[in-house]
Amino acid sequence: MIMEVLIASSAEEICELLGQDNSRQLLAGGTDFMVEVNYRHRSPSSVIAIDRVPELRNWHHDGDSVVIGSCVTYREIERGPLATLVPALAQAARTVGSPQIRNAGTIGGNIGTASPAGDMIPVLSALGAEVSLRSSEGKREISLDDLIVGVKQTSLGQGEFIESVRVPVLESPQEFLKVGSRSAMVISVTSLALITYPKTQSVGIGLGAVNPRPTRARQAEEFIKNFLNWESMQVDPSGLDRFKELVSEASRPIDDHRSVAAYRRHSIGVLAQRALTRIFSERSPSV
């Protein structure tokens, strides 16, 4: 198979190359894409390498949010200043594959692949992430939940690509938890992110690997509000069982080679309770 490889040096050049032929495949880390090529699930005739584009490789702290270029790697997310600003994203990045994979794989690739098991996705969903898309026609902002519309399906238009993602800097506790067939270098069976929002005294719960698209456990988020004490950072344990049930009910998992639906539905509830009680200690009955 003959494959044309083009190397972009700027976002404008990406727009130009896609404008000439929007069937060209973008390639950054290639950790998902090359697996599909090697298994002959995809046979692209033309590839645009975008990992050398400076504006896609950088991130910046913008007021009360962080803007992360789509080619920022898991390695950069998992430690250093970015990890301090968005700790749940760092926790998720640390669970991705081997060090070699984390050095190559990118946040934009994780979003664009749109796999239900993508480790960044539940965190970004719980954070209410906004994704910046770009094409020769201009830029537009879209929520992560509107970008990923199904299993490996996005609402990207012709000639559009993911330029960056914006998430809030909250300076409050966050958790990411994951269940896999072993403790490391494994695709999620289930995963969950729990983000605290002290100003509104609420939590955001993003579910991973249990639905075809990004999902927030909205009913569980609303229910648990009445059981949280934000001054003492404690949770009334009487609400935990129902909270866990509501998270499980927000999932629509399937049976596949990694797990059965029943286990996924059970484990996502367990992860939610565990994440919540890591942040909010259970209140003593005598209190």
Coordinates of C-alpha atoms in Angstrom, one line a residue:
M1 CA 0.0 0.0 0.0
I2 CA 1.4 3.4 -1.0
M3 CA 0.6 6.2 1.5
E4 CA 1.3 9.9 0.9
V5 CA 2.6 11.6 4.0
L6 CA 2.4 15.4 4.3
I7 CA 4.0 17.3 7.2
A8 CA 2.1 20.4 8.4
S9 CA 4.0 23.2 10.1
S10 CA 1.1 25.4 11.1
A11 CA -2.7 25.3 11.7
E12 CA -3.2 27.3 8.5
E13 CA -1.3 24.7 6.5
I14 CA -3.6 21.9 8.0
C15 CA -6.6 23.9 6.9
E16 CA -5.1 24.3 3.4
L17 CA -4.2 20.6 3.0
L18 CA -7.6 19.5 4.2
G19 CA -9.3 22.0 1.9
Q20 CA -7.5 20.4 -1.0
D21 CA -8.7 16.9 0.1
N22 CA -10.8 16.4 3.2
S23 CA -10.3 12.6 3.1
R24 CA -6.7 13.1 4.3
Q25 CA -6.1 11.5 7.7
L26 CA -4.6 13.6 10.5
L27 CA -1.8 11.9 12.4
A28 CA -0.3 13.0 15.7
G29 CA 0.7 10.2 18.1
G30 CA -1.0 7.5 16.0
T31 CA -1.5 5.2 19.0
D32 CA -5.1 4.4 18.0
F33 CA -4.9 5.1 14.2
M34 CA -1.9 2.9 13.5
V35 CA -3.5 -0.1 15.2
E36 CA -6.4 0.2 12.8
V37 CA -4.0 0.5 9.9
N38 CA -1.9 -2.5 11.0
Y39 CA -5.1 -4.6 11.3
R40 CA -6.2 -3.3 7.9
H41 CA -9.3 -1.7 9.3
R42 CA -8.3 1.5 7.6
S43 CA -6.3 2.1 4.4
P44 CA -5.7 5.8 4.1
S45 CA -4.0 7.0 0.9
S46 CA -2.9 10.3 2.4
V47 CA -1.8 11.3 5.9
I48 CA -1.1 14.8 7.3
A49 CA 1.4 14.7 10.2
I50 CA 0.4 17.5 12.7
D51 CA 2.6 16.7 15.6
R52 CA 5.1 19.5 14.7
V53 CA 2.5 22.3 14.7
P54 CA 3.6 24.6 17.6
E55 CA 0.1 26.0 18.4
L56 CA -1.3 22.4 18.8
R57 CA 1.6 21.2 21.0
N58 CA 1.2 24.0 23.6
W59 CA -1.2 24.8 26.4
H60 CA -1.8 28.0 28.4
H61 CA -3.5 29.1 31.6
D62 CA -6.2 31.5 30.5
G63 CA -7.8 33.2 33.5
D64 CA -10.0 30.6 35.2
S65 CA -9.5 28.0 32.6
V66 CA -6.8 26.1 30.7
V67 CA -6.6 25.8 27.0
I68 CA -4.8 22.6 25.9
G69 CA -3.6 22.1 22.3
S70 CA -4.8 18.9 20.6
C71 CA -1.3 17.6 20.3
V72 CA -0.4 17.9 23.9
T73 CA 0.6 14.4 25.0
Y74 CA -0.5 12.3 28.0
R75 CA 3.1 12.6 29.3
E76 CA 2.8 16.4 29.6
I77 CA -0.7 16.1 31.1
E78 CA 0.2 13.6 33.8
R79 CA 2.8 15.7 35.7
G80 CA 4.1 19.2 36.1
P81 CA 2.1 22.5 36.1
L82 CA -0.8 21.1 34.0
A83 CA -1.3 18.2 36.4
T84 CA -1.6 20.7 39.3
L85 CA -4.2 22.7 37.4
V86 CA -6.4 19.8 36.3
P87 CA -5.6 16.9 38.6
A88 CA -8.3 14.5 37.4
L89 CA -7.0 14.8 33.8
A90 CA -3.5 14.0 35.1
Q91 CA -4.9 10.9 37.0
A92 CA -6.5 9.7 33.8
A93 CA -3.4 10.3 31.7
R94 CA -1.3 8.2 34.1
T95 CA -3.5 5.2 33.4
V96 CA -3.0 5.3 29.6
G97 CA -0.9 2.5 28.3
S98 CA 2.9 2.4 28.7
P99 CA 5.3 5.3 29.0
Q100 CA 6.0 5.0 25.3
I101 CA 2.3 5.3 24.5
R102 CA 2.0 8.3 26.9
N103 CA 4.9 10.0 25.2
A104 CA 3.2 9.8 21.8
G105 CA -0.6 9.8 22.4
T106 CA -2.4 13.1 22.5
I107 CA -5.5 14.5 24.1
G108 CA -6.9 15.5 20.7
G109 CA -6.4 11.9 19.4
N110 CA -8.3 10.6 22.4
I111 CA -11.2 12.9 21.7
G112 CA -11.2 12.4 18.0
T113 CA -11.1 8.7 18.2
A114 CA -14.4 9.0 20.1
S115 CA -14.0 5.6 21.7
P116 CA -16.4 5.0 24.7
A117 CA -13.3 3.7 26.6
G118 CA -11.2 6.8 26.0
D119 CA -9.7 7.7 29.4
M120 CA -9.8 11.5 28.9
I121 CA -13.5 11.5 27.9
P122 CA -15.2 11.1 31.4
V123 CA -12.9 13.7 32.9
L124 CA -13.6 16.2 30.1
S125 CA -17.3 15.5 30.3
A126 CA -17.5 16.1 34.1
L127 CA -15.5 19.3 33.6
G128 CA -17.9 20.6 30.9
A129 CA -15.1 20.9 28.4
E130 CA -15.4 23.1 25.3
V131 CA -13.6 21.9 22.2
S132 CA -12.3 24.4 19.6
L133 CA -12.6 23.2 16.0
R134 CA -10.9 24.8 13.0
S135 CA -11.2 24.7 9.2
S136 CA -10.6 26.9 6.3
E137 CA -14.0 28.4 7.0
G138 CA -13.0 29.5 10.4
K139 CA -13.3 28.4 14.1
R140 CA -16.2 27.2 16.2
E141 CA -16.6 26.1 19.8
I142 CA -18.6 23.0 20.7
S143 CA -19.1 21.0 23.9
L144 CA -17.5 17.6 24.1
D145 CA -20.9 16.1 24.5
D146 CA -22.0 17.6 21.2
L147 CA -18.8 16.6 19.4
I148 CA -18.9 12.9 20.2
V149 CA -22.2 11.6 18.8
G150 CA -21.7 7.8 18.9
V151 CA -19.1 5.0 19.0
K152 CA -16.1 6.4 17.1
Q153 CA -18.4 9.0 15.6
T154 CA -18.1 12.8 15.8
S155 CA -19.9 15.8 14.4
L156 CA -16.7 17.2 12.8
G157 CA -17.6 18.9 9.5
Q158 CA -15.7 18.4 6.3
G159 CA -12.2 19.8 6.6
E160 CA -12.5 20.4 10.3
F161 CA -10.0 19.4 12.9
I162 CA -9.7 19.6 16.7
E163 CA -7.4 22.6 17.6
S164 CA -7.7 22.7 21.4
V165 CA -9.9 21.9 24.4
R166 CA -10.7 24.3 27.2
V167 CA -11.4 23.2 30.8
P168 CA -12.0 25.1 34.0
V169 CA -9.4 25.5 36.7
L170 CA -11.3 24.7 39.9
E171 CA -8.7 24.3 42.7
S172 CA -11.0 21.8 44.4
P173 CA -10.8 18.0 44.8
Q174 CA -11.2 15.8 41.7
E175 CA -11.0 12.0 41.2
F176 CA -10.6 9.6 38.3
L177 CA -11.0 5.9 38.8
K178 CA -10.8 3.0 36.4
V179 CA -11.5 -0.7 36.3
G180 CA -9.5 -2.9 33.9
S181 CA -8.5 -6.5 33.5
R182 CA -5.2 -5.7 35.1
S183 CA -3.7 -2.8 37.1
A184 CA -1.9 -1.0 34.2
M185 CA -1.6 -0.7 30.4
V186 CA -5.2 -1.8 29.8
I187 CA -8.3 -0.5 28.1
S188 CA -11.0 0.5 30.6
V189 CA -13.8 -1.9 31.5
T190 CA -15.4 1.1 33.2
S191 CA -14.1 4.5 34.3
L192 CA -15.4 7.5 36.1
A193 CA -14.5 11.1 36.9
L194 CA -15.9 13.0 39.8
I195 CA -15.3 16.8 39.9
T196 CA -16.3 19.1 42.8
Y197 CA -17.7 22.6 42.2
P198 CA -17.5 24.4 45.6
K199 CA -19.1 27.6 44.3
T200 CA -22.3 25.9 43.4
Q201 CA -21.9 23.1 46.0
S202 CA -22.3 20.4 43.4
V203 CA -20.4 17.6 41.7
G204 CA -19.9 16.6 38.1
I205 CA -19.8 12.9 37.3
G206 CA -18.6 11.7 34.0
L207 CA -19.0 8.0 33.0
G208 CA -16.6 6.0 30.8
A209 CA -16.9 2.8 28.8
V210 CA -20.6 2.3 29.7
N211 CA -22.3 4.4 27.1
P212 CA -21.8 5.0 23.3
R213 CA -21.1 8.8 23.9
P214 CA -20.0 11.0 26.8
T215 CA -22.5 10.8 29.7
R216 CA -23.0 12.8 32.9
A217 CA -24.9 11.0 35.7
R218 CA -27.2 14.1 36.1
Q219 CA -29.7 12.5 38.4
A220 CA -27.0 11.3 40.8
E221 CA -25.4 14.7 40.8
E222 CA -28.6 16.3 41.8
F223 CA -29.6 13.7 44.3
I224 CA -26.3 13.8 46.3
K225 CA -26.4 17.5 46.8
N226 CA -28.6 17.1 49.9
F227 CA -26.2 14.7 51.5
L228 CA -23.0 16.8 51.2
N229 CA -21.6 19.1 53.9
W230 CA -19.1 21.4 52.1
E231 CA -17.8 23.0 55.4
S232 CA -16.7 19.7 56.9
M233 CA -16.3 17.9 53.6
Q234 CA -18.4 15.0 54.8
V235 CA -21.2 13.0 53.2
D236 CA -24.2 11.6 55.0
P237 CA -23.8 7.8 54.4
S238 CA -27.6 7.4 54.2
G239 CA -27.6 8.7 50.7
L240 CA -24.7 6.5 49.3
D241 CA -26.7 3.5 48.3
R242 CA -29.2 5.5 46.2
F243 CA -26.4 7.6 44.8
K244 CA -24.7 4.4 43.6
E245 CA -27.9 3.1 42.1
L246 CA -28.5 6.4 40.2
V247 CA -25.0 6.3 38.7
S248 CA -25.5 2.7 37.6
E249 CA -28.9 3.6 36.1
A250 CA -27.2 6.3 34.0
S251 CA -25.2 3.6 32.2
R252 CA -26.2 1.6 29.2
P253 CA -23.3 -0.9 28.9
I254 CA -22.9 -3.8 26.5
D255 CA -21.4 -7.3 26.7
D256 CA -18.1 -7.5 24.8
H257 CA -14.8 -9.3 25.0
R258 CA -13.6 -7.2 27.9
S259 CA -16.7 -7.5 30.2
V260 CA -20.4 -8.2 30.5
A261 CA -22.9 -5.4 30.8
A262 CA -24.0 -6.5 34.3
Y263 CA -20.5 -6.1 35.7
R264 CA -20.0 -2.8 34.1
R265 CA -23.3 -1.5 35.5
H266 CA -22.3 -2.7 39.0
S267 CA -18.7 -1.4 38.9
I268 CA -19.6 2.1 37.6
G269 CA -21.7 2.5 40.7
V270 CA -18.9 1.2 43.0
L271 CA -16.5 3.6 41.4
A272 CA -18.8 6.5 42.0
Q273 CA -19.2 5.8 45.7
R274 CA -15.5 5.2 46.0
A275 CA -14.7 8.5 44.3
L276 CA -17.2 10.4 46.4
T277 CA -16.0 9.0 49.7
R278 CA -12.3 9.7 48.8
I279 CA -13.3 13.4 48.7
F280 CA -16.0 13.5 51.3
S281 CA -15.5 11.4 54.4
E282 CA -18.5 9.5 55.7
R283 CA -20.2 11.4 58.5
S284 CA -20.3 9.6 61.8
P285 CA -23.9 8.7 62.9
S286 CA -23.3 10.6 66.1
V287 CA -22.5 13.9 64.3

